[in-house]
Short mmCIF file of C-alpha atoms in Angstrom, two decimals:
data_model
loop_
_atom_site.label_atom_id
_atom_site.label_comp_id
_atom_site.label_asym_id
_atom_site.label_seq_id
_atom_site.Cartn_x
_atom_site.Cartn_y
_atom_site.Cartn_z
CA MET A 1 79.79 -147.56 -42.66
CA PRO A 2 82.65 -147.95 -40.36
CA LYS A 3 83.43 -151.27 -39.31
CA GLN A 4 81.47 -152.71 -36.29
CA PRO A 5 84.02 -153.28 -33.63
CA THR A 6 83.77 -156.84 -32.13
CA TRP A 7 84.52 -158.10 -28.61
CA SER A 8 88.15 -159.12 -30.09
CA ASP A 9 88.89 -155.58 -30.80
CA VAL A 10 87.82 -154.14 -27.19
CA THR A 11 88.58 -157.31 -25.10
CA PRO A 12 92.02 -158.63 -24.16
CA LYS A 13 92.55 -162.13 -25.64
CA PRO A 14 92.74 -164.00 -22.77
CA LEU A 15 89.71 -162.76 -21.16
CA TRP A 16 87.78 -163.29 -24.51
CA LEU A 17 88.68 -166.78 -25.13
CA ASN A 18 87.22 -167.51 -21.71
CA ARG A 19 84.36 -165.47 -22.56
CA ARG A 20 84.19 -167.46 -25.78
CA GLN A 21 83.78 -170.74 -23.77
CA MET A 22 81.21 -169.24 -21.30
CA ILE A 23 78.92 -168.38 -24.48
CA ALA A 24 79.71 -171.72 -25.81
CA ALA A 25 78.56 -173.39 -22.63
CA ALA A 26 75.58 -171.19 -22.56
CA GLY A 27 74.82 -172.95 -25.71
CA ALA A 28 75.18 -170.00 -27.96
CA ALA A 29 77.84 -171.10 -29.83
CA ALA A 30 76.61 -169.23 -33.04
CA PHE A 31 78.57 -165.89 -31.28
CA ALA A 32 81.62 -167.67 -31.00
CA SER A 33 82.10 -167.81 -34.99
CA PRO A 34 85.83 -167.83 -35.80
CA ALA A 35 85.15 -164.96 -38.11
CA LEU A 36 85.58 -163.03 -34.96
CA ALA A 37 88.87 -164.10 -34.10
CA LYS A 38 91.83 -162.21 -35.21
CA ILE A 39 94.57 -163.58 -33.28
CA ASP A 40 97.62 -161.35 -32.53
CA ALA A 41 100.47 -163.54 -32.40
CA ALA A 42 104.07 -162.43 -31.96
CA LYS A 43 106.49 -162.95 -34.34
CA SER A 44 109.17 -165.60 -34.07
CA PRO A 45 113.09 -165.94 -35.04
CA LEU A 46 112.24 -169.36 -35.70
CA SER A 47 110.00 -168.08 -39.14
CA ILE A 48 111.47 -168.23 -42.65
CA SER A 49 111.72 -165.37 -44.74
CA ASP A 50 110.03 -167.10 -47.94
CA GLU A 51 106.64 -165.53 -49.18
CA PRO A 52 104.09 -167.62 -47.57
CA ASN A 53 101.49 -169.56 -49.75
CA THR A 54 98.06 -167.64 -50.28
CA LEU A 55 95.08 -168.57 -47.68
CA GLU A 56 93.45 -169.81 -50.77
CA GLU A 57 96.29 -172.22 -51.37
CA ILE A 58 96.58 -173.30 -47.67
CA THR A 59 92.88 -173.95 -47.55
CA THR A 60 92.04 -175.78 -50.71
CA TYR A 61 94.80 -178.11 -51.37
CA ASN A 62 94.77 -180.47 -48.28
CA ASN A 63 95.55 -184.22 -47.35
CA PHE A 64 92.98 -184.94 -44.61
CA TYR A 65 91.39 -188.27 -45.58
CA GLU A 66 89.16 -187.86 -42.52
CA PHE A 67 87.25 -185.77 -45.17
CA GLY A 68 87.83 -187.55 -48.46
CA THR A 69 90.88 -188.62 -50.35
CA GLY A 70 90.89 -185.66 -52.86
CA LYS A 71 92.94 -182.53 -52.45
CA GLU A 72 89.63 -180.46 -52.42
CA ASP A 73 87.85 -182.79 -50.45
CA PRO A 74 88.37 -181.25 -46.99
CA ALA A 75 87.67 -178.08 -47.88
CA ALA A 76 84.41 -178.95 -49.21
CA ASN A 77 83.31 -181.53 -46.52
CA ALA A 78 84.68 -180.18 -43.25
CA GLY A 79 82.35 -177.49 -42.51
CA ALA A 80 80.27 -179.74 -40.44
CA LEU A 81 83.07 -180.58 -38.21
CA THR A 82 82.02 -179.30 -34.69
CA THR A 83 85.08 -177.85 -33.18
CA ASP A 84 83.96 -176.08 -30.27
CA PRO A 85 83.43 -177.53 -27.50
CA TRP A 86 86.62 -179.39 -27.93
CA SER A 87 89.18 -181.19 -25.21
CA ILE A 88 92.36 -183.18 -25.62
CA GLU A 89 92.87 -186.34 -23.34
CA ILE A 90 96.54 -186.28 -22.17
CA GLY A 91 97.58 -189.52 -20.35
CA GLY A 92 100.18 -192.12 -20.06
CA MET A 93 103.13 -191.04 -18.44
CA VAL A 94 102.50 -187.82 -17.13
CA ASP A 95 101.98 -186.13 -13.59
CA LYS A 96 98.65 -184.60 -14.53
CA PRO A 97 96.66 -186.64 -16.67
CA GLY A 98 93.22 -185.80 -17.49
CA THR A 99 90.97 -184.35 -20.19
CA TYR A 100 91.61 -180.87 -20.59
CA ASP A 101 89.28 -178.52 -22.26
CA LEU A 102 91.04 -176.47 -25.34
CA ALA A 103 90.86 -173.13 -23.62
CA ASP A 104 92.79 -175.13 -20.88
CA VAL A 105 95.50 -176.55 -23.21
CA LEU A 106 95.83 -173.11 -24.46
CA LYS A 107 96.10 -171.17 -20.74
CA GLY A 108 99.43 -170.05 -20.52
CA GLN A 109 101.32 -170.98 -23.69
CA PRO A 110 102.28 -167.94 -25.84
CA LEU A 111 100.84 -167.83 -29.36
CA GLU A 112 103.56 -167.41 -31.89
CA GLU A 113 103.30 -166.88 -35.75
CA ARG A 114 105.58 -169.33 -37.41
CA ILE A 115 106.27 -169.17 -40.82
CA TYR A 116 107.53 -172.86 -42.01
CA ARG A 117 108.27 -174.64 -45.04
CA PHE A 118 105.86 -177.63 -45.41
CA ARG A 119 106.98 -180.65 -47.41
CA CYS A 120 104.32 -183.35 -48.39
CA VAL A 121 105.85 -186.77 -48.82
CA GLU A 122 104.12 -186.93 -52.39
CA ALA A 123 106.74 -184.06 -53.38
CA TRP A 124 104.80 -180.89 -53.10
CA SER A 125 105.64 -178.16 -50.67
CA MET A 126 103.96 -175.03 -49.40
CA VAL A 127 105.06 -172.04 -47.13
CA VAL A 128 102.24 -171.82 -44.01
CA PRO A 129 102.66 -169.02 -41.63
CA TRP A 130 101.25 -171.23 -38.71
CA ILE A 131 99.89 -169.69 -35.29
CA GLY A 132 100.76 -171.93 -32.17
CA PHE A 133 102.94 -172.77 -29.61
CA GLN A 134 105.44 -174.97 -28.60
CA LEU A 135 104.33 -178.37 -27.69
CA SER A 136 107.03 -178.66 -24.96
CA GLY A 137 105.27 -175.83 -23.34
CA LEU A 138 102.25 -178.08 -22.78
CA LEU A 139 104.24 -181.16 -22.02
CA ASN A 140 106.07 -179.40 -19.01
CA ARG A 141 102.79 -178.15 -17.78
CA VAL A 142 101.37 -181.44 -17.56
CA GLY A 143 104.60 -182.93 -16.29
CA VAL A 144 106.48 -185.56 -18.41
CA GLN A 145 107.64 -188.53 -16.13
CA PRO A 146 111.44 -189.87 -17.01
CA SER A 147 110.14 -193.12 -18.02
CA ALA A 148 108.51 -191.57 -21.06
CA LYS A 149 110.14 -191.82 -24.25
CA TYR A 150 107.82 -191.24 -26.94
CA VAL A 151 104.55 -189.27 -27.26
CA ALA A 152 101.73 -190.48 -29.27
CA PHE A 153 98.45 -188.58 -30.80
CA GLU A 154 95.15 -189.31 -32.13
CA THR A 155 92.96 -187.39 -34.04
CA LEU A 156 88.97 -187.37 -33.70
CA VAL A 157 86.86 -189.87 -34.62
CA ARG A 158 83.59 -188.62 -35.71
CA PRO A 159 82.19 -190.51 -38.50
CA GLU A 160 78.96 -188.68 -38.74
CA GLU A 161 81.03 -185.30 -39.28
CA MET A 162 84.06 -186.69 -41.12
CA PRO A 163 82.41 -188.63 -43.66
CA GLY A 164 85.83 -190.21 -45.23
CA GLN A 165 85.90 -192.21 -41.69
CA ASN A 166 82.80 -194.17 -42.88
CA SER A 167 85.39 -195.96 -45.52
CA PRO A 168 88.11 -198.10 -44.02
CA ILE A 169 90.87 -196.33 -46.22
CA LEU A 170 92.79 -196.01 -43.37
CA GLU A 171 92.61 -197.57 -39.86
CA TRP A 172 90.89 -194.78 -37.71
CA PRO A 173 91.68 -193.00 -35.65
CA TYR A 174 94.49 -191.60 -37.45
CA ARG A 175 97.81 -191.89 -35.27
CA GLU A 176 100.89 -190.26 -35.06
CA GLY A 177 104.00 -190.11 -33.07
CA LEU A 178 107.28 -188.03 -32.24
CA ARG A 179 110.10 -189.29 -30.19
CA LEU A 180 110.10 -187.25 -26.79
CA ASP A 181 113.33 -185.25 -27.99
CA GLU A 182 111.47 -184.51 -31.04
CA ALA A 183 108.33 -183.33 -29.04
CA MET A 184 110.37 -181.19 -27.10
CA HIS A 185 112.11 -179.33 -29.95
CA PRO A 186 111.25 -175.75 -30.10
CA LEU A 187 110.25 -175.87 -33.93
CA THR A 188 107.71 -178.72 -32.73
CA ILE A 189 104.34 -176.57 -32.02
CA MET A 190 100.68 -177.24 -31.73
CA ALA A 191 99.13 -174.86 -34.21
CA THR A 192 95.52 -173.09 -33.50
CA GLY A 193 95.47 -171.00 -36.63
CA LEU A 194 97.11 -169.70 -39.52
CA TYR A 195 96.99 -166.22 -41.15
CA GLY A 196 96.19 -164.91 -38.08
CA GLU A 197 92.91 -166.66 -38.02
CA ASP A 198 91.69 -169.57 -36.23
CA MET A 199 92.50 -172.91 -37.81
CA PRO A 200 90.56 -173.62 -40.64
CA LYS A 201 88.71 -176.77 -40.48
CA GLN A 202 90.01 -178.55 -43.48
CA ASN A 203 93.69 -177.75 -41.93
CA GLY A 204 93.17 -179.51 -38.73
CA ALA A 205 90.80 -177.14 -36.57
CA PRO A 206 91.01 -176.41 -33.70
CA ILE A 207 94.56 -177.72 -32.94
CA ARG A 208 97.11 -179.68 -34.78
CA LEU A 209 100.74 -180.71 -34.27
CA VAL A 210 103.13 -178.95 -36.79
CA VAL A 211 106.59 -180.55 -37.12
CA PRO A 212 108.57 -178.82 -40.06
CA TRP A 213 111.55 -181.04 -40.66
CA LYS A 214 109.27 -184.11 -41.18
CA TYR A 215 106.76 -185.13 -43.99
CA GLY A 216 103.40 -183.16 -43.73
CA PHE A 217 101.44 -186.46 -42.78
CA LYS A 218 103.40 -186.32 -39.35
CA SER A 219 102.10 -183.25 -38.74
CA ILE A 220 98.58 -184.84 -37.35
CA LYS A 221 95.39 -182.97 -37.38
CA SER A 222 92.31 -182.17 -35.12
CA VAL A 223 94.13 -183.80 -32.25
CA VAL A 224 91.74 -185.22 -29.23
CA LYS A 225 94.21 -187.54 -27.43
CA ILE A 226 98.27 -187.21 -26.30
CA SER A 227 99.63 -190.06 -24.70
CA LEU A 228 103.30 -190.01 -23.14
CA THR A 229 104.87 -193.42 -23.24
CA ASP A 230 108.01 -195.58 -23.42
CA ARG A 231 107.39 -197.53 -26.58
CA MET A 232 107.78 -196.34 -30.02
CA PRO A 233 103.95 -195.72 -30.82
CA GLN A 234 101.91 -196.87 -33.53
CA THR A 235 101.43 -194.51 -36.68
CA THR A 236 98.87 -194.48 -39.35
CA TRP A 237 100.98 -194.67 -42.51
CA ASN A 238 103.33 -196.71 -41.03
CA MET A 239 100.64 -199.32 -40.18
CA LEU A 240 99.48 -199.19 -43.84
CA GLN A 241 102.63 -199.47 -45.39
CA PRO A 242 105.82 -199.96 -43.38
CA SER A 243 108.23 -200.36 -46.22
CA GLU A 244 106.99 -196.75 -47.54
CA TYR A 245 106.48 -194.74 -44.43
CA GLY A 246 108.97 -194.88 -41.34
CA PHE A 247 108.29 -193.74 -37.78
CA TYR A 248 110.72 -190.72 -38.23
CA SER A 249 109.71 -189.56 -41.72
CA ASN A 250 112.20 -186.75 -41.72
CA VAL A 251 112.33 -184.75 -44.85
CA ASN A 252 115.45 -186.36 -46.67
CA PRO A 253 116.37 -185.97 -50.42
CA THR A 254 118.96 -188.42 -50.04
CA VAL A 255 116.61 -191.58 -48.81
CA ASP A 256 114.84 -192.13 -51.56
CA HIS A 257 110.99 -193.12 -51.18
CA PRO A 258 109.62 -196.14 -53.01
CA ARG A 259 106.96 -194.09 -54.61
CA TRP A 260 107.56 -190.41 -55.03
CA PRO A 261 111.51 -189.15 -55.82
CA GLN A 262 112.50 -187.11 -52.82
CA ALA A 263 115.09 -185.20 -54.21
CA SER A 264 113.16 -182.52 -55.65
CA GLU A 265 109.62 -180.91 -54.84
CA ARG A 266 106.83 -178.77 -56.56
CA ARG A 267 106.29 -175.42 -54.61
CA VAL A 268 102.44 -175.19 -54.87
CA GLY A 269 101.39 -171.75 -56.15
CA ALA A 270 104.70 -171.29 -58.11
CA GLY A 271 103.16 -171.47 -61.73
CA LEU A 272 102.65 -174.10 -64.39
CA PHE A 273 106.31 -173.66 -66.07
CA ALA A 274 107.89 -173.18 -62.48
CA GLY A 275 109.37 -176.77 -62.51
CA ARG A 276 110.90 -178.06 -59.28
CA GLN A 277 113.48 -176.79 -56.45
CA ASP A 278 115.77 -179.15 -54.75
CA THR A 279 114.63 -180.53 -51.39
CA LEU A 280 116.46 -179.67 -48.28
CA MET A 281 118.05 -181.85 -45.70
CA PHE A 282 115.21 -182.03 -42.86
CA ASN A 283 113.28 -179.60 -45.20
CA GLY A 284 115.86 -176.89 -44.56
CA TYR A 285 115.68 -177.09 -40.88
CA GLU A 286 119.39 -179.19 -40.44
CA ASP A 287 121.14 -176.71 -38.67
CA GLN A 288 118.39 -177.05 -35.74
CA VAL A 289 117.37 -180.67 -35.72
CA ALA A 290 120.44 -182.56 -37.13
CA SER A 291 121.74 -183.36 -33.82
CA LEU A 292 118.88 -185.28 -32.75
CA TYR A 293 119.55 -187.84 -34.96
CA ALA A 294 123.44 -188.24 -34.34
CA GLY A 295 124.77 -191.49 -34.64
CA GLN A 296 121.40 -192.78 -36.54
CA ASP A 297 121.53 -194.37 -39.80
CA LEU A 298 118.75 -192.32 -41.55
CA SER A 299 118.59 -194.58 -44.21
CA LYS A 300 117.36 -197.28 -41.79
CA ASP A 301 115.57 -194.86 -39.64
CA PHE A 302 113.55 -193.37 -42.39
CA MET B 1 64.48 -203.19 -83.96
CA LYS B 2 66.04 -200.82 -81.93
CA MET B 3 69.83 -202.03 -82.55
CA ASP B 4 69.20 -201.88 -85.93
CA SER B 5 68.22 -198.09 -85.97
CA LEU B 6 70.94 -197.52 -83.47
CA ASN B 7 73.56 -199.23 -86.03
CA ARG B 8 72.03 -197.00 -88.84
CA LEU B 9 72.56 -194.04 -86.68
CA ALA B 10 76.10 -195.06 -86.29
CA ARG B 11 76.73 -195.59 -90.00
CA ARG B 12 75.46 -192.15 -90.66
CA VAL B 13 78.01 -190.54 -88.02
CA PRO B 14 81.15 -189.57 -89.87
CA THR B 15 84.11 -190.33 -87.97
CA TRP B 16 85.49 -186.80 -87.78
CA VAL B 17 82.76 -186.22 -85.01
CA VAL B 18 84.18 -188.62 -82.90
CA TYR B 19 87.81 -186.87 -83.14
CA ILE B 20 86.16 -183.61 -82.83
CA ALA B 21 84.12 -184.78 -79.31
CA GLY B 22 87.53 -186.63 -78.33
CA VAL B 23 89.58 -183.66 -78.43
CA LEU B 24 86.69 -181.09 -76.69
CA PRO B 25 87.91 -182.34 -73.19
CA PHE B 26 91.59 -181.20 -74.07
CA GLY B 27 90.11 -177.68 -74.80
CA TRP B 28 88.15 -177.88 -71.51
CA ILE B 29 91.35 -178.32 -69.68
CA VAL B 30 92.97 -175.35 -71.55
CA TRP B 31 90.41 -173.33 -70.87
CA LEU B 32 90.33 -174.28 -66.98
CA THR B 33 94.01 -173.71 -67.01
CA LEU B 34 93.82 -170.36 -68.63
CA THR B 35 91.13 -169.20 -65.97
CA ASN B 36 92.34 -170.64 -63.08
CA GLY B 37 89.84 -173.17 -62.75
CA LEU B 38 92.00 -176.21 -61.47
CA GLY B 39 92.69 -175.50 -58.19
CA ALA B 40 95.83 -174.73 -56.01
CA ASP B 41 98.00 -177.20 -58.08
CA PRO B 42 97.20 -176.82 -61.63
CA VAL B 43 100.14 -179.08 -62.52
CA LYS B 44 98.71 -181.99 -60.87
CA ALA B 45 95.32 -181.29 -61.97
CA ILE B 46 96.47 -181.49 -65.71
CA GLU B 47 98.19 -184.46 -65.33
CA LEU B 48 95.66 -186.15 -63.38
CA ARG B 49 92.93 -185.05 -66.09
CA LEU B 50 94.90 -185.86 -69.10
CA GLY B 51 95.87 -189.45 -67.53
CA GLU B 52 92.17 -190.26 -66.91
CA LEU B 53 91.08 -189.27 -70.10
CA GLY B 54 93.58 -191.25 -71.69
CA LEU B 55 92.48 -194.40 -69.75
CA GLN B 56 88.61 -193.67 -70.31
CA PHE B 57 89.20 -193.54 -74.12
CA LEU B 58 91.23 -196.76 -73.90
CA VAL B 59 88.34 -198.36 -71.74
CA GLY B 60 86.07 -197.04 -74.36
CA GLY B 61 88.25 -198.86 -77.24
CA LEU B 62 88.01 -202.05 -75.52
CA VAL B 63 84.18 -201.72 -75.00
CA ILE B 64 83.58 -201.87 -78.76
CA THR B 65 84.24 -205.54 -79.36
CA PRO B 66 81.85 -206.47 -76.39
CA LEU B 67 78.94 -204.48 -77.81
CA ARG B 68 79.62 -206.13 -81.22
CA TRP B 69 78.82 -209.35 -79.49
CA PHE B 70 75.31 -207.92 -78.80
CA GLY B 71 74.58 -206.33 -82.14
CA LEU B 72 76.01 -202.98 -81.87
CA ASN B 73 78.40 -202.11 -84.37
CA LEU B 74 80.78 -199.17 -83.52
CA ILE B 75 83.97 -200.64 -84.96
CA LYS B 76 84.40 -197.66 -87.46
CA PHE B 77 84.97 -195.47 -84.70
CA ARG B 78 87.78 -197.79 -82.89
CA ARG B 79 90.63 -196.09 -84.68
CA ALA B 80 89.66 -192.75 -83.68
CA VAL B 81 89.06 -193.64 -79.95
CA GLY B 82 92.38 -195.44 -79.85
CA LEU B 83 94.07 -192.38 -81.50
CA ILE B 84 92.43 -190.08 -78.90
CA ALA B 85 93.48 -192.26 -76.07
CA PHE B 86 97.02 -192.23 -77.41
CA PHE B 87 97.03 -188.39 -78.08
CA TYR B 88 95.95 -188.04 -74.17
CA ILE B 89 98.54 -190.53 -72.97
CA ALA B 90 101.05 -188.51 -74.68
CA MET B 91 99.91 -185.50 -73.36
CA HIS B 92 99.80 -186.77 -70.01
CA LEU B 93 103.58 -188.04 -70.52
CA SER B 94 104.33 -184.60 -71.58
CA ALA B 95 102.89 -183.00 -68.52
CA TRP B 96 104.90 -185.05 -66.50
CA VAL B 97 108.07 -184.65 -68.07
CA VAL B 98 107.59 -180.77 -68.78
CA LEU B 99 105.23 -179.39 -66.10
CA ASP B 100 105.68 -181.74 -63.28
CA MET B 101 109.39 -182.96 -63.37
CA GLY B 102 110.44 -179.55 -64.87
CA LEU B 103 112.68 -181.35 -67.58
CA ARG B 104 114.79 -182.50 -64.32
CA TRP B 105 116.28 -185.48 -66.83
CA ALA B 106 118.62 -187.34 -64.16
CA GLU B 107 115.29 -187.42 -61.73
CA MET B 108 113.31 -188.93 -64.48
CA ALA B 109 115.89 -191.47 -65.56
CA ASN B 110 116.23 -192.46 -61.95
CA ASP B 111 112.47 -193.00 -61.88
CA LEU B 112 112.64 -194.95 -64.87
CA VAL B 113 114.52 -197.91 -63.40
CA LYS B 114 113.01 -197.44 -59.79
CA ARG B 115 109.62 -196.71 -59.77
CA TRP B 116 107.15 -199.59 -60.42
CA TYR B 117 104.12 -197.06 -61.36
CA ILE B 118 106.79 -195.01 -63.69
CA ILE B 119 107.90 -197.97 -65.37
CA ILE B 120 104.52 -199.87 -65.93
CA GLY B 121 103.30 -196.42 -67.39
CA MET B 122 105.84 -196.04 -69.32
CA ALA B 123 105.83 -199.51 -70.85
CA GLY B 124 101.97 -199.17 -71.65
CA PHE B 125 102.90 -195.95 -73.43
CA ALA B 126 105.69 -197.64 -75.47
CA ALA B 127 103.24 -200.38 -76.29
CA MET B 128 100.68 -197.80 -77.69
CA ILE B 129 103.40 -196.11 -80.31
CA PRO B 130 103.56 -199.01 -82.56
CA LEU B 131 99.54 -199.16 -82.29
CA ALA B 132 99.41 -195.13 -83.09
CA VAL B 133 101.84 -195.54 -85.94
CA THR B 134 99.93 -198.34 -87.73
CA SER B 135 96.48 -196.89 -87.37
CA ASN B 136 96.15 -196.09 -91.08
CA ASN B 137 94.81 -198.01 -93.88
CA ALA B 138 97.91 -198.61 -95.72
CA SER B 139 99.45 -200.15 -92.43
CA VAL B 140 96.65 -202.73 -92.34
CA LYS B 141 97.31 -203.20 -95.94
CA ARG B 142 100.97 -203.31 -95.81
CA LEU B 143 101.09 -205.74 -92.57
CA GLY B 144 98.12 -207.79 -93.68
CA GLY B 145 95.14 -208.02 -91.52
CA LYS B 146 96.12 -211.13 -89.49
CA VAL B 147 99.37 -209.40 -88.43
CA TRP B 148 97.90 -206.04 -87.91
CA ASN B 149 95.14 -207.49 -85.86
CA LYS B 150 97.86 -209.44 -83.39
CA LEU B 151 99.63 -206.38 -83.43
CA HIS B 152 96.91 -204.56 -81.74
CA LYS B 153 96.17 -206.84 -79.32
CA LEU B 154 99.02 -204.70 -77.63
CA THR B 155 96.03 -202.47 -76.80
CA TYR B 156 95.21 -205.05 -73.81
CA PHE B 157 98.68 -204.60 -72.18
CA ALA B 158 98.54 -200.67 -72.71
CA ALA B 159 95.14 -200.80 -70.94
CA LEU B 160 96.03 -202.92 -68.10
CA ALA B 161 99.20 -200.92 -67.66
CA GLY B 162 97.64 -197.55 -67.56
CA ALA B 163 95.10 -199.03 -65.07
CA VAL B 164 97.70 -200.58 -62.82
CA HIS B 165 99.82 -197.44 -63.04
CA TYR B 166 96.92 -195.26 -61.54
CA VAL B 167 96.32 -197.99 -58.67
CA VAL B 168 99.98 -198.18 -57.88
CA LEU B 169 100.62 -194.54 -58.00
CA VAL B 170 98.21 -193.26 -55.29
CA LYS B 171 98.56 -193.70 -51.67
CA ALA B 172 96.15 -195.98 -49.84
CA TRP B 173 93.42 -197.51 -51.86
CA PRO B 174 90.87 -194.68 -53.23
CA VAL B 175 87.90 -196.20 -55.44
CA GLU B 176 88.40 -194.32 -58.72
CA PRO B 177 91.81 -195.91 -59.86
CA LEU B 178 90.58 -199.58 -58.74
CA LEU B 179 87.12 -198.69 -60.92
CA TYR B 180 89.25 -198.41 -64.12
CA LEU B 181 91.26 -201.31 -63.19
CA GLY B 182 88.16 -203.24 -62.47
CA ALA B 183 86.43 -202.16 -65.83
CA VAL B 184 89.91 -203.31 -67.61
CA VAL B 185 90.24 -206.83 -66.24
CA LEU B 186 86.34 -207.03 -66.70
CA LEU B 187 86.69 -206.15 -70.47
CA LEU B 188 89.72 -208.42 -70.89
CA ALA B 189 88.11 -211.46 -68.86
CA ALA B 190 85.09 -211.13 -70.94
CA ARG B 191 87.49 -211.79 -74.26
CA ALA B 192 89.05 -214.61 -72.55
CA TRP B 193 85.82 -216.29 -71.60
CA LYS B 194 84.64 -215.79 -75.32
CA ALA B 195 87.78 -216.94 -76.70
CA ARG B 196 87.47 -220.18 -74.49
CA ALA B 197 83.90 -220.86 -75.60
CA ARG B 198 85.00 -220.54 -79.10
CA LEU B 199 87.88 -223.33 -78.24
CA LEU B 200 86.10 -225.38 -76.12
CA PRO B 201 82.48 -225.46 -77.63
CA ALA B 202 81.54 -228.26 -75.45
CA PHE B 203 81.77 -225.84 -72.41
CA ALA B 204 80.14 -222.78 -74.20
#
């Protein structure tokens, strides 16, 4: 039997996204299952040519402590997360503060596929074909005021759907932050999907940050709040252990982390005896981002 | 009494049964490795499982003496339990050297002087080597029971080092490593308490 056409096959995506919102609003959210979504995103010259990890690897090996501390906990526990409706509160030093519905956040932002290296501070790495749009596009739309110097992000707090939040392992909500120039950099994206599908819940549905030249924990998941500020924001891992996790957390093989060796990394999925590969400065994005840190001592600003 | 029948049963079980049972989890890890049952990152899973098994057998070895206080005598299995613990810790270390670090000797040497959890873990393993080497009747005879017993108190250090190694290497404070550390501390504290009671009978 031929495959049943879905609304996403016959409807232009912007309309379909709106329709999805309407359906959700009508209380028939079941029709808006992510299984219908096949996002066609433009290819990007900022993608790398490495072979991406498999969808299974990307969706079964996650650090998302809101769903447990084990790598397989998020895949097991994230199913109950409600990602629709979803809104993001954008505030602080912006011209148009407010609580924006997800569809509204996405409005006018061109989706691209960005195949990025992803390097965890635990010295493992993957290659992920994200779908997303540049954070700069969103920031420009809400109007960043000249006094703003940093962007702060927060993850959803909803312990009844995020069982890890019932334990005080981290101080909830999960918080991250970027300097404004980092946030405006073309490599910095808000990702809403991967492998052409809506973002899996264990990977930070429905929308997350991806900053490919920084350790993975900077790429905050399931974002509900974005604030522009003139002070360096508090960030979760730095709050827990400032000697180990700095604000910048750029991937840097020459700045040793007290816990994990950072000179090399294991590529997840490379095979039992594949060993390690050298970690690249700024995770291989040195040409694009090194200038952001000109004049800074990266062993101090780690 | 029930304890007597348990002791009778324990006397009848040959120690090789414990060796076989102890190696079964290793076979299980090999099986899972060959059948892709270890998730996206089998290297870390292998390393973690081997280390946890080593800790479990170390804790198991420490439980035998307190059990004897309550009348259950499993002392004849203690050597097997200890050697199995050594086997798992040695395999855990090999997994780190070969699979995890990919034989990058310079980086490992750097870890050995810099990273506390590596130093502590390695110290714990080093402490187990003389124990494994002297885990035979000839060594007991050669060293004499007293010296041998004293030497084998290194087990306390090895177990404590192993548990601390686990707690220090994880991010934040997940529960499981703390449970191992709690078990080891409790078992050592029980011994200290007992020794104190023996030394100061007035307080017993």
